[in-house]
Short mmCIF file of C-alpha atoms in Angstrom, two decimals:
data_model
loop_
_atom_site.label_atom_id
_atom_site.label_comp_id
_atom_site.label_asym_id
_atom_site.label_seq_id
_atom_site.Cartn_x
_atom_site.Cartn_y
_atom_site.Cartn_z
CA MET A 305 73.67 46.81 78.25
CA ASN A 306 74.30 48.70 81.48
CA SER A 307 75.57 51.67 79.47
CA LEU A 308 72.12 52.14 77.87
CA SER A 309 68.99 53.15 79.69
CA GLN A 310 65.58 51.76 78.79
CA ALA A 311 64.66 55.04 77.11
CA GLN A 312 67.85 55.03 75.03
CA ARG A 313 67.19 51.47 73.87
CA ARG A 314 63.70 52.48 72.78
CA LEU A 315 65.08 55.43 70.83
CA ILE A 316 67.53 53.13 69.04
CA TRP A 317 64.69 50.79 68.10
CA ILE A 318 62.65 53.68 66.72
CA GLY A 319 65.62 55.20 64.91
CA CYS A 320 66.40 51.90 63.18
CA LEU A 321 62.91 50.62 62.43
CA VAL A 322 61.42 53.83 61.01
CA PRO A 323 63.95 54.03 58.13
CA PHE A 324 63.69 50.25 57.66
CA VAL A 325 59.92 50.43 57.17
CA SER A 326 60.37 53.42 54.86
CA SER A 327 62.85 51.48 52.71
CA ILE A 328 60.42 48.55 52.40
CA VAL A 329 57.62 50.94 51.40
CA LEU A 330 59.92 52.45 48.77
CA MET A 331 60.61 49.02 47.26
CA LEU A 332 56.89 48.15 47.27
CA TRP A 333 56.14 51.41 45.47
CA TYR A 334 58.96 51.17 42.94
CA TRP A 335 59.22 47.61 41.75
CA PRO A 336 55.79 46.69 40.35
CA GLY A 337 56.09 47.27 36.61
CA SER A 338 59.50 48.96 36.83
CA LEU A 339 62.95 48.21 35.48
CA PRO A 340 66.06 48.43 37.68
CA GLN A 341 66.76 52.07 38.41
CA ASP A 342 70.20 52.48 36.83
CA SER A 343 72.00 51.49 33.64
CA THR A 344 74.67 49.41 35.36
CA SER A 345 71.95 46.97 36.38
CA GLY A 346 71.40 46.47 32.67
CA VAL A 347 75.02 45.38 32.30
CA TRP A 348 74.60 42.77 35.03
CA THR A 349 71.35 41.57 33.43
CA ALA A 350 72.95 41.38 29.98
CA LEU A 351 75.75 39.24 31.45
CA ALA A 352 73.10 37.00 33.01
CA GLN A 353 71.23 36.77 29.70
CA ASP A 354 74.47 35.82 27.96
CA PHE A 355 75.04 33.06 30.51
CA ALA A 356 71.48 31.83 30.11
CA ASN A 357 72.25 31.52 26.38
CA GLY A 358 75.44 29.57 27.05
CA ILE A 359 77.97 32.43 26.91
CA LEU A 360 80.19 33.10 29.93
CA TYR A 361 82.01 36.39 29.28
CA ARG A 362 81.73 37.55 25.68
CA PRO A 363 84.86 38.73 23.79
CA THR A 364 85.97 42.29 24.40
CA ALA A 365 85.44 43.04 20.70
CA ASP A 366 84.45 40.90 17.73
CA ALA A 367 82.33 41.03 14.59
CA TYR A 368 79.14 41.00 16.65
CA GLY A 369 79.90 43.88 19.01
CA PHE A 370 81.76 45.02 22.09
CA GLY A 371 82.13 43.32 25.48
CA GLY A 372 84.55 43.77 28.35
CA THR A 373 83.62 43.68 32.03
CA ARG A 374 85.32 43.62 35.41
CA TYR A 375 82.37 41.98 37.17
CA MET A 376 82.99 38.65 38.85
CA PRO A 377 80.55 35.91 37.86
CA LEU A 378 78.74 34.49 40.89
CA PHE A 379 75.82 36.94 40.95
CA PHE A 380 75.10 37.02 37.25
CA VAL A 381 75.56 33.24 36.96
CA LEU A 382 72.86 32.80 39.63
CA HIS A 383 70.75 35.37 37.78
CA GLY A 384 71.28 33.59 34.47
CA THR A 385 70.40 30.25 36.06
CA LEU A 386 67.05 31.68 37.16
CA ILE A 387 66.49 32.94 33.61
CA ARG A 388 67.23 29.44 32.32
CA LEU A 389 64.45 28.24 34.60
CA SER A 390 62.12 30.39 32.47
CA LEU A 391 61.92 33.34 34.86
CA ASP A 392 61.61 36.80 33.39
CA PRO A 393 65.01 38.62 33.55
CA ILE A 394 63.57 41.44 35.67
CA VAL A 395 61.70 39.12 38.04
CA ALA A 396 64.76 36.89 38.38
CA GLY A 397 66.97 39.91 39.16
CA LEU A 398 64.49 41.25 41.71
CA LEU A 399 64.24 37.89 43.49
CA LEU A 400 68.01 37.63 43.68
CA THR A 401 68.31 41.22 44.95
CA VAL A 402 65.73 40.69 47.71
CA ALA A 403 67.36 37.39 48.71
CA SER A 404 70.75 39.14 48.89
CA ILE A 405 69.32 41.91 51.10
CA VAL A 406 67.81 39.36 53.48
CA LEU A 407 71.11 37.45 53.51
CA PHE A 408 72.95 40.69 54.31
CA ASP A 409 70.64 41.60 57.20
CA LEU A 410 70.87 38.09 58.66
CA ALA A 411 74.67 38.11 58.32
CA LEU A 412 74.87 41.47 60.09
CA LEU A 413 72.59 40.19 62.86
CA SER A 414 74.64 37.00 63.27
CA SER A 415 77.94 38.94 63.34
CA LEU A 416 76.58 41.30 65.99
CA ARG A 417 75.55 38.31 68.08
CA ALA A 418 79.00 36.76 67.59
CA LEU A 419 80.38 39.97 69.14
CA ASP A 420 78.07 39.36 72.13
CA VAL A 421 75.71 42.19 71.26
CA PRO A 422 72.37 41.33 72.96
CA TRP A 423 69.36 40.46 70.83
CA SER A 424 67.54 43.57 72.06
CA LEU A 425 70.20 45.74 70.38
CA ALA A 426 71.41 43.45 67.59
CA VAL A 427 67.96 43.14 65.98
CA PRO A 428 67.37 46.87 65.38
CA LEU A 429 71.00 47.52 64.44
CA SER A 430 70.88 44.72 61.84
CA VAL A 431 68.51 46.85 59.73
CA LEU A 432 70.17 50.22 60.37
CA CYS A 433 71.90 50.13 56.97
CA HIS A 434 68.47 50.45 55.30
CA ALA A 435 68.43 54.10 56.41
CA ALA A 436 71.24 55.07 54.01
CA VAL A 437 70.30 56.54 50.65
CA SER A 438 72.94 54.40 48.95
CA PHE A 439 71.40 51.25 50.46
CA GLN A 440 67.88 52.20 49.39
CA LEU A 441 68.97 53.07 45.86
CA LEU A 442 70.82 49.77 45.58
CA SER A 443 67.61 47.97 46.60
CA LEU A 444 66.05 49.37 43.41
CA GLN A 445 68.85 47.95 41.27
CA VAL A 446 70.13 44.53 40.22
CA LYS A 447 73.82 44.20 41.06
CA GLY A 448 76.16 41.90 42.94
CA ASP A 449 77.06 44.34 45.73
CA PHE A 450 74.51 43.08 48.27
CA LEU A 451 75.46 39.45 47.72
CA ALA A 452 79.18 40.23 48.00
CA ALA A 453 78.67 42.23 51.22
CA ALA A 454 76.43 39.50 52.67
CA LEU A 455 78.94 36.72 51.96
CA ASN A 456 81.73 38.89 53.33
CA LEU A 457 79.81 39.33 56.61
CA TRP A 458 79.02 35.63 56.78
CA GLY A 459 82.76 34.98 56.45
CA ILE A 460 83.36 37.32 59.37
CA TYR A 461 80.67 35.58 61.42
CA PHE A 462 82.22 32.15 60.86
CA GLY A 463 85.67 33.60 61.57
CA LEU A 464 84.45 34.94 64.93
CA ARG A 465 82.79 31.61 65.68
CA TYR A 466 85.97 29.72 64.86
CA ALA A 467 87.82 31.55 67.62
CA ARG A 468 85.47 29.87 70.08
CA THR A 469 84.81 26.47 68.57
CA ARG A 470 88.13 25.65 66.84
CA SER A 471 85.99 23.55 64.52
CA PRO A 472 87.53 22.73 61.11
CA LEU A 473 83.99 22.77 59.66
CA VAL A 474 83.48 26.35 60.84
CA LEU A 475 86.84 27.32 59.34
CA TRP A 476 85.81 25.81 56.00
CA CYS A 477 82.47 27.66 56.15
CA CYS A 478 84.44 30.86 56.71
CA ALA A 479 86.66 30.13 53.71
CA VAL A 480 83.73 29.28 51.42
CA ALA A 481 81.79 32.41 52.38
CA LEU A 482 84.81 34.67 51.84
CA LEU A 483 85.55 32.94 48.53
CA GLY A 484 81.94 33.56 47.47
CA ALA A 485 82.32 37.25 48.29
CA PHE A 486 85.44 37.44 46.09
CA LEU A 487 83.73 35.57 43.24
CA THR A 488 80.91 38.11 43.37
CA LYS A 489 83.05 41.24 43.61
CA PHE A 490 86.81 41.12 43.30
CA THR A 491 87.29 44.02 45.76
CA ALA A 492 85.34 42.19 48.51
CA LEU A 493 88.50 41.23 50.40
CA TYR A 494 87.96 43.14 53.65
CA GLY A 495 86.59 40.18 55.59
CA ALA A 496 89.35 37.80 54.54
CA VAL A 497 92.11 40.26 55.44
CA ALA A 498 90.43 41.26 58.71
CA VAL A 499 89.88 37.69 59.91
CA CYS A 500 93.45 36.64 59.07
CA ILE A 501 94.96 39.66 60.84
CA TRP A 502 92.70 39.12 63.83
CA LEU A 503 93.78 35.48 64.15
CA VAL A 504 97.43 36.56 64.06
CA ARG A 505 96.79 39.18 66.77
CA ARG A 506 95.21 36.46 68.90
CA GLY A 507 98.37 34.40 68.57
CA GLU A 508 96.80 31.86 66.23
CA ARG A 509 99.25 32.22 63.39
CA ARG A 510 98.88 28.65 62.19
CA GLN A 511 95.11 29.04 61.81
CA ALA A 512 95.59 32.37 60.02
CA VAL A 513 98.09 30.87 57.60
CA THR A 514 95.81 27.89 57.03
CA LEU A 515 92.82 30.13 56.24
CA ALA A 516 94.89 32.34 53.92
CA ALA A 517 96.33 29.31 52.11
CA VAL A 518 92.92 27.66 51.70
CA LEU A 519 91.43 30.91 50.38
CA ALA A 520 94.31 31.41 47.95
CA ALA A 521 94.07 27.84 46.66
CA LEU A 522 90.29 28.03 46.25
CA ALA A 523 90.52 31.40 44.51
CA VAL A 524 93.17 30.19 42.05
CA GLY A 525 91.15 27.07 41.34
CA ALA A 526 87.95 29.06 40.85
CA LEU A 527 89.63 31.53 38.49
CA ALA A 528 91.10 28.66 36.48
CA LEU A 529 87.64 27.11 36.21
CA ILE A 530 86.13 30.43 35.11
CA GLN A 531 88.85 30.89 32.52
CA TRP A 532 88.23 27.38 31.16
CA ALA A 533 84.44 27.76 31.13
CA SER A 534 84.71 31.07 29.26
CA ASP A 535 87.07 29.65 26.62
CA GLY A 536 89.81 31.99 27.80
CA ARG A 537 87.75 35.18 27.59
CA ALA A 538 87.35 35.98 31.31
CA LEU A 539 90.90 37.02 32.21
CA ALA A 540 91.26 38.92 28.91
CA SER A 541 88.16 40.89 29.83
CA PHE A 542 89.47 41.60 33.34
CA ARG A 543 92.85 42.74 32.03
CA ALA A 544 91.23 45.08 29.53
CA VAL A 545 88.98 47.03 31.90
CA ALA A 546 89.61 46.00 35.54
CA SER A 547 91.42 49.24 36.42
CA GLY A 548 88.48 51.35 35.26
CA GLY A 549 90.92 53.75 33.64
CA ALA A 550 92.74 54.57 36.88
CA ARG A 551 95.66 56.96 36.62
CA PRO A 552 98.04 58.46 39.22
CA GLY A 553 96.59 61.97 39.05
CA TYR A 554 93.06 60.72 39.58
CA ALA A 555 94.08 58.28 42.32
CA LEU A 556 95.54 61.10 44.42
CA GLY A 557 92.09 62.67 44.58
CA ALA A 558 90.42 59.51 45.94
CA PRO A 559 89.44 61.11 49.28
CA LEU A 560 87.82 63.99 47.40
CA TRP A 561 85.93 61.71 44.99
CA PHE A 562 84.76 59.66 47.98
CA LEU A 563 83.55 62.80 49.75
CA LEU A 564 81.76 64.16 46.68
CA VAL A 565 79.77 60.93 46.34
CA ALA A 566 79.22 60.58 50.09
CA LEU A 567 77.78 64.10 50.34
CA GLN A 568 74.87 62.85 48.26
CA ASP A 569 74.09 60.42 51.11
CA PRO A 570 74.07 62.37 54.41
CA VAL A 571 72.71 59.35 56.29
CA PHE A 572 75.71 57.25 55.25
CA LEU A 573 78.04 60.07 56.28
CA SER A 574 76.32 60.38 59.67
CA ILE A 575 76.56 56.66 60.45
CA VAL A 576 80.20 56.47 59.39
CA ALA A 577 81.06 59.70 61.27
CA VAL A 578 79.68 58.38 64.57
CA ALA A 579 81.48 55.07 64.07
CA ALA A 580 84.70 56.97 63.27
CA LEU A 581 84.27 58.98 66.48
CA TYR A 582 84.15 55.79 68.53
CA ALA A 583 87.03 54.24 66.57
CA ALA A 584 89.24 57.29 67.12
CA ALA A 585 88.58 57.23 70.87
CA LEU A 586 89.35 53.53 71.12
CA VAL A 587 92.48 53.74 68.97
CA GLY A 588 93.68 56.60 71.17
CA ARG A 589 93.49 54.23 74.14
CA ALA A 590 95.24 51.49 72.13
CA ARG A 591 92.12 49.31 72.11
CA ILE A 592 92.16 47.81 68.62
CA SER A 593 89.43 45.18 68.87
CA PHE A 594 88.14 43.28 65.84
CA PRO A 595 85.24 45.74 65.16
CA VAL A 596 87.60 48.71 65.30
CA GLY A 597 90.22 47.07 63.09
CA TYR A 598 87.62 45.90 60.58
CA PHE A 599 86.05 49.38 60.39
CA LEU A 600 89.44 51.00 59.74
CA LEU A 601 90.26 48.36 57.12
CA ALA A 602 86.90 48.81 55.36
CA ALA A 603 87.34 52.59 55.36
CA ALA A 604 90.83 52.31 53.84
CA GLY A 605 89.62 49.76 51.29
CA THR A 606 86.68 51.93 50.25
CA LEU A 607 88.98 54.89 49.70
CA ALA A 608 91.25 52.66 47.61
CA ILE A 609 88.30 51.68 45.41
CA PHE A 610 87.65 55.36 44.71
CA THR A 611 91.03 55.62 42.98
CA SER A 612 89.20 54.07 40.01
CA PRO A 613 87.03 56.40 37.88
CA GLY A 614 83.35 55.56 37.72
CA THR A 615 83.13 54.40 41.34
CA ASP A 616 79.75 55.12 42.92
CA SER A 617 77.83 54.76 46.19
CA ASN A 618 77.17 51.03 45.69
CA HIS A 619 80.66 50.54 47.17
CA PHE A 620 79.51 51.99 50.51
CA ILE A 621 77.74 48.83 51.66
CA ASP A 622 80.74 47.09 53.22
CA LEU A 623 81.72 50.22 55.12
CA LEU A 624 78.13 50.61 56.35
CA GLY A 625 78.18 47.06 57.69
CA ALA A 626 81.54 47.66 59.39
CA ALA A 627 80.22 50.86 61.00
CA VAL A 628 77.17 49.06 62.40
CA LEU A 629 79.34 46.28 63.86
CA LEU A 630 81.46 48.89 65.61
CA LEU A 631 78.41 50.77 66.92
CA GLY A 632 76.88 47.59 68.34
CA TRP A 633 80.15 46.47 69.95
CA ARG A 634 80.81 49.91 71.43
CA LEU A 635 77.37 50.16 72.97
CA THR A 636 77.75 46.85 74.78
CA ARG A 637 81.42 46.07 75.39
CA ALA A 638 83.63 49.17 75.45
CA ALA A 639 83.95 51.33 78.53
CA GLY A 640 84.76 55.00 78.86
CA PRO A 641 84.12 58.00 76.62
CA PRO A 642 82.60 58.83 74.27
CA ALA A 643 79.28 57.95 75.87
CA PRO A 644 76.46 56.22 73.97
CA ARG A 645 74.83 59.59 73.34
CA PRO A 646 76.22 60.03 69.78
CA ALA A 647 74.71 56.71 68.71
CA VAL A 648 71.37 57.48 70.37
CA GLY A 649 71.35 60.96 68.86
CA LEU A 650 72.08 59.42 65.46
CA ALA A 651 69.06 57.12 65.82
CA VAL A 652 66.77 60.02 66.69
CA ALA A 653 68.09 62.09 63.78
CA LEU A 654 67.58 59.23 61.30
CA ALA A 655 63.98 58.73 62.41
CA GLY A 656 63.33 62.46 62.10
CA LEU A 657 64.93 62.77 58.66
CA THR A 658 62.96 59.78 57.41
CA ALA A 659 59.69 61.22 58.72
CA LEU A 660 60.42 64.49 56.91
CA THR A 661 60.62 62.71 53.58
CA TRP A 662 57.03 61.58 54.07
CA VAL A 663 55.83 65.21 54.07
CA PRO A 664 54.36 66.16 50.67
CA GLY A 665 56.71 68.46 48.75
CA MET A 666 59.85 67.38 50.62
CA ILE A 667 62.80 65.93 48.72
CA SER A 668 62.91 62.15 48.83
CA ILE A 669 64.17 59.27 46.70
CA LYS A 670 60.63 58.77 45.43
CA SER A 671 60.18 62.41 44.42
CA LEU A 672 63.55 62.50 42.63
CA ILE A 673 62.72 59.33 40.70
CA GLU A 674 59.33 60.73 39.71
CA LYS A 675 60.95 63.96 38.52
CA GLY A 676 63.64 62.27 36.43
CA GLY A 677 61.38 59.57 35.06
CA ARG A 678 60.76 56.10 36.38
CA PRO A 679 62.04 53.39 34.00
CA GLU A 680 59.06 51.11 33.43
CA ARG A 681 58.25 48.09 31.30
CA TRP A 682 55.51 49.79 29.32
CA LYS A 683 57.94 52.50 28.23
CA VAL A 684 60.27 49.91 26.73
CA ALA A 685 57.30 48.31 24.98
CA ALA A 686 56.26 51.73 23.65
CA ILE A 687 59.77 52.38 22.33
CA VAL A 688 59.93 49.03 20.56
CA GLN A 689 56.48 49.54 19.03
CA ALA A 690 57.23 53.10 17.90
CA LEU A 691 60.49 52.06 16.24
CA GLY A 692 58.77 49.26 14.36
CA PRO A 693 61.04 47.33 11.98
CA GLN A 694 63.94 49.71 12.77
CA ARG A 695 64.18 48.40 16.33
CA HIS A 696 66.87 45.86 15.44
CA ASP A 697 70.34 46.31 16.94
CA LEU A 698 69.49 48.97 19.50
CA LEU A 699 72.51 50.84 20.82
CA SER A 700 71.40 51.52 24.36
CA GLU A 701 73.15 53.25 27.24
CA ASN A 702 71.20 50.79 29.38
CA PRO A 703 71.76 47.30 27.89
CA LEU A 704 68.54 46.15 29.54
CA LEU A 705 66.45 47.68 26.73
CA PRO A 706 67.82 45.38 24.00
CA VAL A 707 67.41 42.44 26.39
CA MET A 708 63.76 43.35 26.97
CA ALA A 709 63.31 43.75 23.20
CA GLY A 710 64.51 40.17 22.69
CA GLN A 711 67.96 41.18 21.43
CA ARG A 712 71.52 40.59 22.53
CA PRO A 713 73.10 44.01 23.21
CA ARG A 714 75.77 44.95 20.68
CA VAL A 715 77.49 47.02 23.40
CA LEU A 716 77.65 45.25 26.75
CA ASP A 717 78.85 48.23 28.79
CA PRO A 718 79.27 51.79 27.41
CA PHE A 719 81.69 52.59 30.27
CA ASN A 720 84.05 49.80 29.26
CA LEU A 721 83.59 50.59 25.57
CA ARG A 722 85.24 53.96 26.27
CA LEU A 723 88.18 52.21 27.93
CA LEU A 724 88.55 49.75 25.06
CA ALA A 725 88.36 52.53 22.45
CA ARG A 726 91.06 54.49 24.28
CA GLU A 727 93.48 51.57 24.37
CA HIS A 728 92.61 50.07 20.98
CA PRO A 729 92.21 52.45 18.01
CA ASP A 730 90.68 49.66 15.94
CA VAL A 731 87.82 49.39 18.44
CA ALA A 732 87.21 53.13 18.25
CA ALA A 733 87.28 53.01 14.44
CA ASP A 734 84.89 50.06 14.34
CA PHE A 735 82.39 51.77 16.64
CA THR A 736 82.56 55.01 14.61
CA ARG A 737 82.00 53.07 11.40
CA ARG A 738 78.94 51.36 12.82
CA MET A 739 77.48 54.70 13.88
CA ARG A 740 78.09 56.27 10.45
CA ASP A 741 76.71 53.27 8.57
CA ALA A 742 73.50 53.31 10.61
CA SER A 743 74.27 49.78 11.77
CA PHE A 744 72.34 50.62 14.93
CA GLY A 745 68.63 50.81 14.23
CA ALA A 746 68.27 53.35 17.05
CA VAL A 747 70.28 54.90 19.88
CA VAL A 748 68.65 55.08 23.31
CA LEU A 749 70.22 57.26 26.00
CA VAL A 750 69.11 57.88 29.58
CA ASP A 751 68.37 61.34 30.99
CA PHE A 752 67.27 61.77 34.61
CA THR A 753 67.35 65.58 34.66
CA GLY A 754 63.66 65.94 33.85
CA ALA A 755 64.48 68.35 31.00
CA ASP A 756 61.80 68.89 28.36
CA ARG A 757 62.30 67.56 24.85
CA ALA A 758 63.70 70.80 23.46
CA HIS A 759 66.41 70.99 26.13
CA ILE A 760 67.38 67.32 26.32
CA PRO A 761 70.34 67.61 23.86
CA ALA A 762 71.77 70.41 26.01
CA ALA A 763 71.17 68.40 29.18
CA LEU A 764 73.02 65.41 27.72
CA ARG A 765 76.00 67.61 26.86
CA ALA A 766 75.98 69.29 30.27
CA CYS A 767 75.87 66.02 32.20
CA THR A 768 78.95 65.49 34.39
CA ALA A 769 80.10 62.83 36.84
CA SER A 770 81.16 63.53 40.43
CA ALA A 771 84.78 64.03 39.37
CA GLY A 772 83.76 66.59 36.74
CA ASP A 773 84.19 64.39 33.65
CA ARG A 774 81.58 64.68 30.93
CA CYS A 775 79.15 61.76 31.11
CA TYR A 776 79.22 61.13 27.36
CA GLY A 777 82.73 60.78 26.03
CA GLY A 778 84.31 61.07 29.47
CA VAL A 779 82.52 58.29 31.36
CA VAL A 780 80.41 56.30 28.90
CA PHE A 781 81.00 55.85 25.18
CA PRO A 782 84.16 57.01 23.38
CA PRO A 783 85.14 60.70 23.13
CA GLY A 784 83.20 62.62 20.50
CA PHE A 785 80.17 60.36 20.87
CA LEU A 786 77.62 63.17 21.11
CA ASP A 787 79.07 64.95 18.08
CA LEU A 788 78.83 61.73 16.11
CA LEU A 789 75.29 61.18 17.39
CA ASP A 790 74.15 64.68 16.36
CA ARG A 791 75.71 64.27 12.91
CA GLU A 792 74.39 60.80 12.10
CA TYR A 793 71.20 60.54 14.17
CA VAL A 794 68.18 62.67 14.99
CA LEU A 795 66.14 62.87 18.20
CA ARG A 796 62.98 60.89 17.52
CA PHE A 797 60.98 60.88 20.77
CA VAL A 798 61.24 60.70 24.56
CA GLU A 799 59.80 58.17 26.99
CA ARG A 800 61.31 59.60 30.16
CA PRO A 801 63.98 58.76 31.20
CA PHE A 802 64.74 57.19 27.79
CA VAL A 803 65.76 59.41 24.87
CA VAL A 804 65.47 57.76 21.45
CA TYR A 805 67.46 58.70 18.32
CA GLU A 806 67.08 57.30 14.79
CA PRO A 807 69.64 57.40 11.95
CA ARG A 808 69.56 60.42 9.66
CA LEU A 809 70.81 58.18 6.84
CA ARG A 810 67.54 56.23 6.76
CA ARG A 811 65.56 59.46 6.71
CA ARG A 812 67.69 60.84 3.87
CA GLN A 813 67.17 57.65 1.91
CA LEU A 814 63.41 57.82 2.46
CA GLY A 815 63.41 61.49 1.55
CA GLY A 816 65.32 60.76 -1.67
CA MET A 817 62.86 58.01 -2.58
CA LYS A 818 60.00 60.41 -2.03
CA ALA A 819 61.59 62.99 -4.33
CA VAL A 820 62.04 60.42 -7.12
CA LEU A 821 58.47 59.21 -6.91
CA LEU A 822 57.07 62.74 -6.97
CA SER A 823 59.25 63.95 -9.85
CA PRO A 824 58.01 63.80 -13.50
CA GLY A 825 58.55 60.29 -14.76
CA GLY A 826 59.39 59.16 -11.28
CA ALA A 827 56.48 56.76 -11.05
CA ALA A 828 56.59 53.41 -12.74
CA PRO A 829 54.60 53.16 -16.01
CA GLY A 830 50.97 52.25 -15.42
CA THR A 831 51.01 53.26 -11.74
CA PRO A 832 49.02 56.19 -10.41
CA ASP A 833 50.89 59.33 -9.39
CA ARG A 834 50.37 59.57 -5.65
CA ARG A 835 52.13 61.29 -2.80
CA LEU A 836 53.81 59.31 -0.04
CA GLN A 837 52.61 59.59 3.53
CA PRO A 838 54.95 61.52 5.86
CA VAL A 839 57.77 59.33 7.08
CA GLU A 840 58.10 61.09 10.44
CA ARG A 841 55.64 60.80 13.27
CA GLU A 842 55.20 63.62 15.70
CA PRO A 843 56.84 62.94 19.06
#
């Protein structure tokens, strides 16, 4: 710690703890009475609900509906187990998310200590990731990313410990943690690759080969067990949608797609930029330590993930953790330029930016959520009540709504439905038929633009992803979805951010019945001639 003065250490503490407290306050404000903030969380919850009902990976397409997922099972199996214990799906997901965050912070702290970072610096740095917008948004969601990143870091911790203890038990703990990361998220391979390469560089080739062989054997065995438990559906689901629709032209733009998403999180960019500055200086002096190598590997792996369409900021967590490990190691172990000033300046800037978001009228995660509409339980209850008997078989962009309405979603994941429809014309034809036949009692989309009711259809059509693809037809749901929706359904009402459509067919049938009853001779003999009440309620 000789490279840091007492004043610099204090600034680092302030710069890390102020955003950490702000992130906790955000969670305390958001979660009471709310649903997870994004639609993908609904997919994870629907998978957990399926497991709670005895279904591990539904078919990609069958008479009931449409499945297909590339999510590994550990997180949603744990979630589904909590649901089986009679916990509410939202409460169970929140508990698992909070536990995963705590596990991540503890793993980061332990890994920093394994790199000989003193407690006085490791403790504040272990919560630095909470400053990133992507981290805070993920804390309002229910996904496997935190658990995967936490297990990945625990694998790194045990790998670093093994270099000192040579204990077979520690090596097995490393293998189990890294296997758990893979079974939560199949791209969570950074830790395994980094630890094996590091052991080889240390001249411990036999230990590296042993770890790699154990991991491979455990992974093959686990996948075989998953395939058996799912009655052969798991690997079919992975094969159908695992690529996310990747194509060579899109893959070449991976650095650009990464940058476009990262620009929405300037805190993440700042942390990674400072870490990259230190890494570049150390690589230039041929000092490739474990933290430097792991940071470079995580950066390359994150860019590789962005070759797949639909990739979002939830994939930043591993790179954030790698950046913090490098910052902590550099501030305590590495000598020479660049000085600690960039890291200290980063801490001061993060504290200042966080304090600015507390000023009324300033842009913050809270203000953006309030503008777009906070998804809350009472809104789902209001939608179900307003739809009445027609609420059966909701087609929802967020599968969590059917789950909360006591249904099993007909469409597990609208993103993967688009992929299935593109590769299988029969799937596209089946979905179109269901829309035209009013098989869905209502269609519920999600709009976070804050547009008023009159402009919501235009906002839905104007919505684009980071890569410029149209949200509807280009990212979620098959092409032509909005045209089909406008032709067969009508906008019924809005409970922001949820936009609810009902079939036109039902309204035409009710209108035709009304015309018959009001026409001469339309009423049954002996019944009074009376007018029907309006079939439409005002929004």
